[in-house]
Short mmCIF file of C-alpha atoms in Angstrom, two decimals:
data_model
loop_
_atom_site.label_atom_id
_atom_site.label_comp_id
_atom_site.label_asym_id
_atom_site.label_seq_id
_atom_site.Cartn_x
_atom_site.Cartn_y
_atom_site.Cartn_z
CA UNK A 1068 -3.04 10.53 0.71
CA UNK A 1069 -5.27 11.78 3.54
CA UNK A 1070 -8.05 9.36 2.51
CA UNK A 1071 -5.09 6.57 2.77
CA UNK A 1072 -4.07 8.45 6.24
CA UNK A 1073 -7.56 8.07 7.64
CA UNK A 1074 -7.61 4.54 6.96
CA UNK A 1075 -3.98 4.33 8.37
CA UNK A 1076 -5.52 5.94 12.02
CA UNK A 1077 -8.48 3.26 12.36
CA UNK A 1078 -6.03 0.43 12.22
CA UNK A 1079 -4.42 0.60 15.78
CA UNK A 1080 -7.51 0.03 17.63
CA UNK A 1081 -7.15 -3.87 16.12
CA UNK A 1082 -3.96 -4.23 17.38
CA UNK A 1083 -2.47 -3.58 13.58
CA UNK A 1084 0.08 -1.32 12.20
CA UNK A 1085 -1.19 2.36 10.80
CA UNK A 1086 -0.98 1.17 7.45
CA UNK A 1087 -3.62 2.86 5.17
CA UNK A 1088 -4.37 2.39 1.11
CA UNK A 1089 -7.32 3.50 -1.45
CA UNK A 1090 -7.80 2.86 -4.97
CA UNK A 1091 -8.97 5.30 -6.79
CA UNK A 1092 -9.85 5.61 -10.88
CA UNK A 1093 -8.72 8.01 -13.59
CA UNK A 1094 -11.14 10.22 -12.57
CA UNK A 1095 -10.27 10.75 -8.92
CA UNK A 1096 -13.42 8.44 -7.55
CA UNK A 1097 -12.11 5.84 -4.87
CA UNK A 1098 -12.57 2.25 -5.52
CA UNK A 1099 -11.46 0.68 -2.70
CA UNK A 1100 -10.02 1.28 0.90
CA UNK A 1101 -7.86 -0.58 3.12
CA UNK A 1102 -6.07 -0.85 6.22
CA UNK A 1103 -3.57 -3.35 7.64
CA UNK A 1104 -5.93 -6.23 9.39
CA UNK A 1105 -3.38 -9.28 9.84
CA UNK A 1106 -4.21 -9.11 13.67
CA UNK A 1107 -7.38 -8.35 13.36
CA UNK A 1108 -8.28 -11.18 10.81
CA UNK A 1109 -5.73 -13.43 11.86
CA UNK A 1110 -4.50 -12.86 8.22
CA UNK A 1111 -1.20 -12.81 6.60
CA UNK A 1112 -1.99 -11.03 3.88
CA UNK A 1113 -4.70 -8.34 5.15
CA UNK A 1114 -1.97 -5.32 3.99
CA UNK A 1115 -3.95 -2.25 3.17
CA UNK A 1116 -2.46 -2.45 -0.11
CA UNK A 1117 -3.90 -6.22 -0.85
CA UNK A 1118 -7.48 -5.13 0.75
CA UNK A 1119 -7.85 -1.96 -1.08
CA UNK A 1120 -6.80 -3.72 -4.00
CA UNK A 1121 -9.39 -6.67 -3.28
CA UNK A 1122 -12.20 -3.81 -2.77
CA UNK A 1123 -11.24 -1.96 -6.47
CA UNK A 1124 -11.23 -5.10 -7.89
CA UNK A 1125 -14.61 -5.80 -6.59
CA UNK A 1126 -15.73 -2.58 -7.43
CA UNK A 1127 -15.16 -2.09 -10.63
CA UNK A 1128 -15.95 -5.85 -12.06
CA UNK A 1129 -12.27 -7.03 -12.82
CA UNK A 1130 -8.98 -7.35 -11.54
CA UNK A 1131 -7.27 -5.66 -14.14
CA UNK A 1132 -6.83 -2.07 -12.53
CA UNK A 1133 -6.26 -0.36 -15.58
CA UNK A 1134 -5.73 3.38 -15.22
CA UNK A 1135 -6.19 3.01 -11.31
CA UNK A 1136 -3.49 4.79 -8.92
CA UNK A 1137 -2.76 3.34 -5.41
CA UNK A 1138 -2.01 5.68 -2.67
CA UNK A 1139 -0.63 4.27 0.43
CA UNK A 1140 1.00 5.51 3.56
CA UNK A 1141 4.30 3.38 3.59
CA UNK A 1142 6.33 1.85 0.87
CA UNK A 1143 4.81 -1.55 0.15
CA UNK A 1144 6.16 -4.79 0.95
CA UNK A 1145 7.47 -7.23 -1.74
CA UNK A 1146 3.73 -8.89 -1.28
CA UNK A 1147 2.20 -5.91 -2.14
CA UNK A 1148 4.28 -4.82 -4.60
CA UNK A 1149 3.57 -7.70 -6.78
CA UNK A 1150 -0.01 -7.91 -6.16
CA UNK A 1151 -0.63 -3.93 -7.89
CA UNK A 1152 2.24 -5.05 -10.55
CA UNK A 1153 -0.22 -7.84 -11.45
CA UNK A 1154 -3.24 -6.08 -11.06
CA UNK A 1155 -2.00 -3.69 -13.85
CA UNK A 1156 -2.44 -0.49 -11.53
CA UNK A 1157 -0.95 2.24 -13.78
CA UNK A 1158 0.10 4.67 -10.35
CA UNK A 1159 2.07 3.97 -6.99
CA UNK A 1160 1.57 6.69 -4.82
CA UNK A 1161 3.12 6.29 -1.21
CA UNK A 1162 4.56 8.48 1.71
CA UNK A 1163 7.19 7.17 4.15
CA UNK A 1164 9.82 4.44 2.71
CA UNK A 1165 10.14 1.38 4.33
CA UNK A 1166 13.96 0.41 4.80
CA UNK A 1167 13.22 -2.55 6.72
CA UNK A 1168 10.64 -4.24 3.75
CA UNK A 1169 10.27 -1.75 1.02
CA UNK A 1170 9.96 -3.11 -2.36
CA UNK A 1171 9.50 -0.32 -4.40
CA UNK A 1172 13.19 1.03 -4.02
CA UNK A 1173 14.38 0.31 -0.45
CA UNK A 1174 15.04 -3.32 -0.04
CA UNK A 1175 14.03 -4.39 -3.83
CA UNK A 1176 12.57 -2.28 -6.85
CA UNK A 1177 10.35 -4.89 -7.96
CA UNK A 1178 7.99 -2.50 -9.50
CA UNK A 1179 10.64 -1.58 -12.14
CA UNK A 1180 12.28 -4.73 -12.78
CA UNK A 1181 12.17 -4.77 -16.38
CA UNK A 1182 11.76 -8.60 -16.35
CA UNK A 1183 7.73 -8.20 -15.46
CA UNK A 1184 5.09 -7.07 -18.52
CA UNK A 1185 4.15 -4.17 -16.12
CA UNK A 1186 6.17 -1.70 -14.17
CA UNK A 1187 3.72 1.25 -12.92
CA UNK A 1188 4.71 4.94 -12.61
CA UNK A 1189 5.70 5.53 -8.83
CA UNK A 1190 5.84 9.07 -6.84
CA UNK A 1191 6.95 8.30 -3.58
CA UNK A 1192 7.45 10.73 -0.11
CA UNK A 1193 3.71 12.13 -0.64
CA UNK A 1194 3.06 13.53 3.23
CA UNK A 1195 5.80 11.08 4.10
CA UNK A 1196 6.81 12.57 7.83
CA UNK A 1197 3.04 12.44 8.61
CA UNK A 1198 3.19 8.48 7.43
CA UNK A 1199 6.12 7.69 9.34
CA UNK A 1200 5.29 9.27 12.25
CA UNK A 1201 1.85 7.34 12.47
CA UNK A 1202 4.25 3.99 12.39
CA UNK A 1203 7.02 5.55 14.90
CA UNK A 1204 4.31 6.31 17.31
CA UNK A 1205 2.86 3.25 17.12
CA UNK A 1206 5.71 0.94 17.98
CA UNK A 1207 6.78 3.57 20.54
CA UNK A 1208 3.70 2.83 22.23
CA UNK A 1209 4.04 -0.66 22.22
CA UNK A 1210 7.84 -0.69 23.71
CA UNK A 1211 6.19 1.34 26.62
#
């Protein structure tokens, strides 16, 4: 989670939401980072969660993430949420929930519906005042 924090800290100088992901393998090496980017690349979909997963994928020669865990600083979105369902990652790690577009429990649970062929193991509130409080702070600072 601190690797996903770090990320999460580069993201305001873009203009973008602390937002922070990585990838990493069943042996603890990290495929792929991420940070949120939408303003930066004038991109819906730059989530961390999507780019990290993008990097991983890239990384290690598929897009089946098999055995992969992703660790990300706020519950992802219902975007997210189905991209690591379909990319087969095995582990959801994330710290603060997201009540106003959380998928994985606060909004939706769509990565237990029992409908999809893949529902990943999910530990959630990992550092999760330290995530928050890089989002609070951030659209604190922009009300000011």
């Amino acid at each position: 989670m601190r690797l996903a924090l770090a990320e999460a800290e580069l993201a305001p100088s873009t203009g973008d939401v602390p937002i922070g992901a990585v990838v990493v393998d069943a042996g603890g090496a990290v495929l792929g980072r991420g940070r949120n980017r939408r303003e930066a690349d004038a991109d819906p979909t730059a989530h961390a969660e999507v780019l990290a997963l993008r990097a991983a994928a890239a990384a290690a020669g598929t897009w089946r993430l098999e055995g992969c865990t992703l660790v990300v600083t706020m519950e992802p979105c219902s975007m997210c949420a189905g991209a690591l369902v379909l990319a087969r990652v095995d582990r959801l790690v994330y710290g603060a929930p997201d009540p106003k577009a959380g998928a994985v429990g606060s909004l939706w649970d769509l990565v237990r519906d029992r409908r999809l062929n893949h529902r990943p193991e999910v530990l959630a509130g990992v550092l999760a005042d330290e995530c928050g409080a890089l989002v609070r702070a951030f659209f604190a600072a922009q009300r000011t």
